[in-house]
PDB file of C-alpha atoms in Angstrom:
ATOM      1  CA  MET A 230      -0.048  -0.096  -0.265  1.00  0.00           C
ATOM      2  CA  SER A 231       1.536   3.356  -0.815  1.00  0.00           C
ATOM      3  CA  ARG A 232       2.485   5.748   1.907  1.00  0.00           C
ATOM      4  CA  GLY A 233      -0.619   8.391   0.873  1.00  0.00           C
ATOM      5  CA  LEU A 234      -2.901   5.445   1.604  1.00  0.00           C
ATOM      6  CA  ARG A 235      -1.600   4.034   4.760  1.00  0.00           C
ATOM      7  CA  ASN A 236      -2.025   7.629   5.639  1.00  0.00           C
ATOM      8  CA  CYS A 237      -5.025   8.127   4.477  1.00  0.00           C
ATOM      9  CA  ASN A 238      -4.093  11.159   2.707  1.00  0.00           C
ATOM     10  CA  PRO A 239      -4.314  10.884  -0.978  1.00  0.00           C
ATOM     11  CA  GLY A 240      -2.726  13.961  -2.084  1.00  0.00           C
ATOM     12  CA  ASN A 241       0.519  13.588  -0.027  1.00  0.00           C
ATOM     13  CA  ILE A 242      -0.087  16.707   1.564  1.00  0.00           C
ATOM     14  CA  ARG A 243       3.072  17.813   3.681  1.00  0.00           C
ATOM     15  CA  GLN A 244       3.358  18.457   7.161  1.00  0.00           C
ATOM     16  CA  SER A 245       2.915  22.312   7.892  1.00  0.00           C
ATOM     17  CA  LYS A 246       1.413  24.889  10.345  1.00  0.00           C
ATOM     18  CA  VAL A 247      -1.940  24.376   8.664  1.00  0.00           C
ATOM     19  CA  ARG A 248      -4.346  22.441  10.725  1.00  0.00           C
ATOM     20  CA  TYR A 249      -7.127  20.001   9.188  1.00  0.00           C
ATOM     21  CA  ARG A 250     -10.400  18.969  10.080  1.00  0.00           C
ATOM     22  CA  GLY A 251     -10.064  15.460  10.313  1.00  0.00           C
ATOM     23  CA  GLU A 252      -6.445  15.385  10.681  1.00  0.00           C
ATOM     24  CA  VAL A 253      -4.449  12.792  13.186  1.00  0.00           C
ATOM     25  CA  ARG A 254      -1.883  14.848  15.485  1.00  0.00           C
ATOM     26  CA  PRO A 255       0.935  13.902  16.260  1.00  0.00           C
ATOM     27  CA  SER A 256       1.171  11.897  12.626  1.00  0.00           C
ATOM     28  CA  ARG A 257       3.589   9.338  12.882  1.00  0.00           C
ATOM     29  CA  ASP A 258       5.275  10.079   9.671  1.00  0.00           C
ATOM     30  CA  ALA A 259       7.048  13.032   9.766  1.00  0.00           C
ATOM     31  CA  ALA A 260       7.104  14.208   6.265  1.00  0.00           C
ATOM     32  CA  PHE A 261       3.453  13.587   5.409  1.00  0.00           C
ATOM     33  CA  LYS A 262       0.186  14.602   7.631  1.00  0.00           C
ATOM     34  CA  GLN A 263      -2.336  12.175   8.373  1.00  0.00           C
ATOM     35  CA  PHE A 264      -6.042  11.702   8.196  1.00  0.00           C
ATOM     36  CA  ALA A 265      -8.346   9.755  10.319  1.00  0.00           C
ATOM     37  CA  SER A 266     -10.287   8.561   7.097  1.00  0.00           C
ATOM     38  CA  LEU A 267      -9.769   9.131   3.171  1.00  0.00           C
ATOM     39  CA  ALA A 268     -12.633  11.240   3.340  1.00  0.00           C
ATOM     40  CA  TRP A 269     -10.731  13.619   5.462  1.00  0.00           C
ATOM     41  CA  GLY A 270      -7.890  13.468   3.420  1.00  0.00           C
ATOM     42  CA  TYR A 271      -9.830  14.105   0.385  1.00  0.00           C
ATOM     43  CA  ARG A 272     -11.676  17.155   1.889  1.00  0.00           C
ATOM     44  CA  ALA A 273      -8.148  18.276   2.776  1.00  0.00           C
ATOM     45  CA  ILE A 274      -7.208  17.892  -0.820  1.00  0.00           C
ATOM     46  CA  PHE A 275     -10.372  20.021  -1.539  1.00  0.00           C
ATOM     47  CA  VAL A 276      -9.635  22.668   1.106  1.00  0.00           C
ATOM     48  CA  LEU A 277      -6.022  23.055   0.157  1.00  0.00           C
ATOM     49  CA  LEU A 278      -6.998  23.304  -3.587  1.00  0.00           C
ATOM     50  CA  HIS A 279      -9.570  26.216  -2.607  1.00  0.00           C
ATOM     51  CA  THR A 280      -7.493  28.291  -1.290  1.00  0.00           C
ATOM     52  CA  TYR A 281      -5.030  28.099  -4.033  1.00  0.00           C
ATOM     53  CA  ARG A 282      -7.587  29.670  -5.883  1.00  0.00           C
ATOM     54  CA  VAL A 283      -9.145  32.263  -3.485  1.00  0.00           C
ATOM     55  CA  ARG A 284      -5.881  33.193  -1.706  1.00  0.00           C
ATOM     56  CA  TYR A 285      -2.794  32.775  -4.423  1.00  0.00           C
ATOM     57  CA  GLY A 286      -5.402  33.276  -7.745  1.00  0.00           C
ATOM     58  CA  LEU A 287      -4.512  30.091  -9.075  1.00  0.00           C
ATOM     59  CA  ASP A 288      -7.667  28.981 -10.930  1.00  0.00           C
ATOM     60  CA  THR A 289      -6.468  26.568 -13.526  1.00  0.00           C
ATOM     61  CA  VAL A 290      -5.158  22.635 -13.669  1.00  0.00           C
ATOM     62  CA  ALA A 291      -2.000  23.939 -14.749  1.00  0.00           C
ATOM     63  CA  GLY A 292      -1.529  26.536 -11.963  1.00  0.00           C
ATOM     64  CA  MET A 293      -2.800  24.155  -9.434  1.00  0.00           C
ATOM     65  CA  ILE A 294      -0.506  21.567 -10.182  1.00  0.00           C
ATOM     66  CA  ALA A 295       2.356  23.425 -10.460  1.00  0.00           C
ATOM     67  CA  ARG A 296       2.100  24.660  -7.068  1.00  0.00           C
ATOM     68  CA  TRP A 297       1.021  21.481  -5.639  1.00  0.00           C
ATOM     69  CA  ALA A 298       3.828  19.217  -7.311  1.00  0.00           C
ATOM     70  CA  PRO A 299       6.199  21.810  -8.285  1.00  0.00           C
ATOM     71  CA  PRO A 300       8.655  20.537 -11.069  1.00  0.00           C
ATOM     72  CA  SER A 301      11.700  20.637  -8.517  1.00  0.00           C
ATOM     73  CA  GLU A 302      10.231  17.357  -7.665  1.00  0.00           C
ATOM     74  CA  ASN A 303       7.961  15.875 -10.332  1.00  0.00           C
ATOM     75  CA  ASP A 304       7.303  15.590 -13.498  1.00  0.00           C
ATOM     76  CA  THR A 305       4.948  18.385 -13.494  1.00  0.00           C
ATOM     77  CA  GLY A 306       3.953  18.550 -16.837  1.00  0.00           C
ATOM     78  CA  ALA A 307       2.945  14.870 -17.121  1.00  0.00           C
ATOM     79  CA  TYR A 308       0.611  15.175 -13.757  1.00  0.00           C
ATOM     80  CA  VAL A 309      -0.778  18.647 -15.482  1.00  0.00           C
ATOM     81  CA  ARG A 310      -1.879  15.905 -18.662  1.00  0.00           C
ATOM     82  CA  ALA A 311      -3.290  13.814 -16.413  1.00  0.00           C
ATOM     83  CA  VAL A 312      -5.687  16.009 -14.514  1.00  0.00           C
ATOM     84  CA  ALA A 313      -6.857  18.263 -17.028  1.00  0.00           C
ATOM     85  CA  ARG A 314      -7.653  14.860 -18.850  1.00  0.00           C
ATOM     86  CA  ALA A 315      -9.362  13.504 -16.023  1.00  0.00           C
ATOM     87  CA  VAL A 316     -11.128  16.567 -15.875  1.00  0.00           C
ATOM     88  CA  GLY A 317     -12.129  16.945 -19.558  1.00  0.00           C
ATOM     89  CA  THR A 318     -10.657  20.713 -19.465  1.00  0.00           C
ATOM     90  CA  ALA A 319      -7.594  22.171 -20.847  1.00  0.00           C
ATOM     91  CA  PRO A 320      -4.644  22.889 -18.794  1.00  0.00           C
ATOM     92  CA  ASP A 321      -5.027  26.280 -18.692  1.00  0.00           C
ATOM     93  CA  ALA A 322      -9.094  26.676 -18.550  1.00  0.00           C
ATOM     94  CA  PRO A 323     -10.215  28.382 -15.623  1.00  0.00           C
ATOM     95  CA  ILE A 324     -12.174  25.824 -13.363  1.00  0.00           C
ATOM     96  CA  ASP A 325     -14.546  26.572 -10.527  1.00  0.00           C
ATOM     97  CA  THR A 326     -13.634  24.856  -7.057  1.00  0.00           C
ATOM     98  CA  ARG A 327     -16.914  24.830  -5.630  1.00  0.00           C
ATOM     99  CA  ASP A 328     -18.115  22.558  -8.628  1.00  0.00           C
ATOM    100  CA  ALA A 329     -18.503  19.301  -7.772  1.00  0.00           C
ATOM    101  CA  ALA A 330     -18.462  17.861 -11.409  1.00  0.00           C
ATOM    102  CA  THR A 331     -14.890  19.460 -11.702  1.00  0.00           C
ATOM    103  CA  MET A 332     -13.003  18.781  -8.464  1.00  0.00           C
ATOM    104  CA  ILE A 333     -14.303  14.969  -7.795  1.00  0.00           C
ATOM    105  CA  PRO A 334     -12.426  14.174 -11.244  1.00  0.00           C
ATOM    106  CA  PHE A 335      -9.394  16.077 -10.012  1.00  0.00           C
ATOM    107  CA  ALA A 336      -9.164  14.879  -6.578  1.00  0.00           C
ATOM    108  CA  ALA A 337      -9.265  11.525  -7.795  1.00  0.00           C
ATOM    109  CA  ALA A 338      -7.193  12.085 -10.972  1.00  0.00           C
ATOM    110  CA  VAL A 339      -4.446  13.723  -7.844  1.00  0.00           C
ATOM    111  CA  SER A 340      -4.697  10.614  -6.009  1.00  0.00           C
ATOM    112  CA  ARG A 341      -4.036   8.183  -8.830  1.00  0.00           C
ATOM    113  CA  VAL A 342      -0.897  10.261  -9.814  1.00  0.00           C
ATOM    114  CA  GLU A 343       0.422  10.041  -6.198  1.00  0.00           C
ATOM    115  CA  ASN A 344      -0.986   6.483  -5.328  1.00  0.00           C
ATOM    116  CA  GLY A 345      -0.079   4.781  -8.717  1.00  0.00           C
ATOM    117  CA  ARG A 346      -3.872   3.371  -8.613  1.00  0.00           C
ATOM    118  CA  GLU A 347      -7.310   4.461  -9.528  1.00  0.00           C
ATOM    119  CA  ALA A 348      -8.950   6.320  -6.300  1.00  0.00           C
ATOM    120  CA  ASP A 349     -11.987   5.009  -4.602  1.00  0.00           C
ATOM    121  CA  LEU A 350     -14.931   7.171  -5.975  1.00  0.00           C
ATOM    122  CA  ASP A 351     -17.332   6.951  -2.926  1.00  0.00           C
ATOM    123  CA  GLU A 352     -14.618   8.212  -0.972  1.00  0.00           C
ATOM    124  CA  VAL A 353     -13.978  10.875  -2.659  1.00  0.00           C
ATOM    125  CA  ARG A 354     -17.519  12.036  -3.110  1.00  0.00           C
ATOM    126  CA  ALA A 355     -17.556  11.514   1.044  1.00  0.00           C
ATOM    127  CA  GLY A 356     -14.767  13.764   1.158  1.00  0.00           C
ATOM    128  CA  TRP A 357     -16.635  16.474  -1.032  1.00  0.00           C
ATOM    129  CA  ARG A 358     -19.803  16.370   1.278  1.00  0.00           C
ATOM    130  CA  LEU A 359     -17.340  16.928   4.335  1.00  0.00           C
ATOM    131  CA  PHE A 360     -16.106  20.058   2.487  1.00  0.00           C
ATOM    132  CA  THR A 361     -18.820  21.411   1.155  1.00  0.00           C
ATOM    133  CA  GLU A 362     -20.502  20.794   4.634  1.00  0.00           C
ATOM    134  CA  GLY A 363     -17.924  23.608   6.024  1.00  0.00           C
TER     135      GLY A 363
END
């Protein structure tokens, strides 16, 4: 099982001062956050991507993934193409982080790239519900 799935952190969100609902503290992983369930991990993906749009003005797959998975650590171009293909949009087309039809496939694609296997869409949808409930 991949590290991200073991940590219930399908986006492999790194440790930071930011605290998310559902986060396990202290984490047993020094580098990456842990969540109480995959649904909480997916919620954190949605929260972080929404923050990218609101705080940093990143409103495209290309912009968000360049920040999420910088070229210094990843094949960002391939990552962008995989997510854009899953969402069904051009890499530089604006997206709405409050739209389930866009963001559920976005998070599922992030999970697939990060963990090397298809996401459980029921878990992704559960994370979306947690995100939209506040």
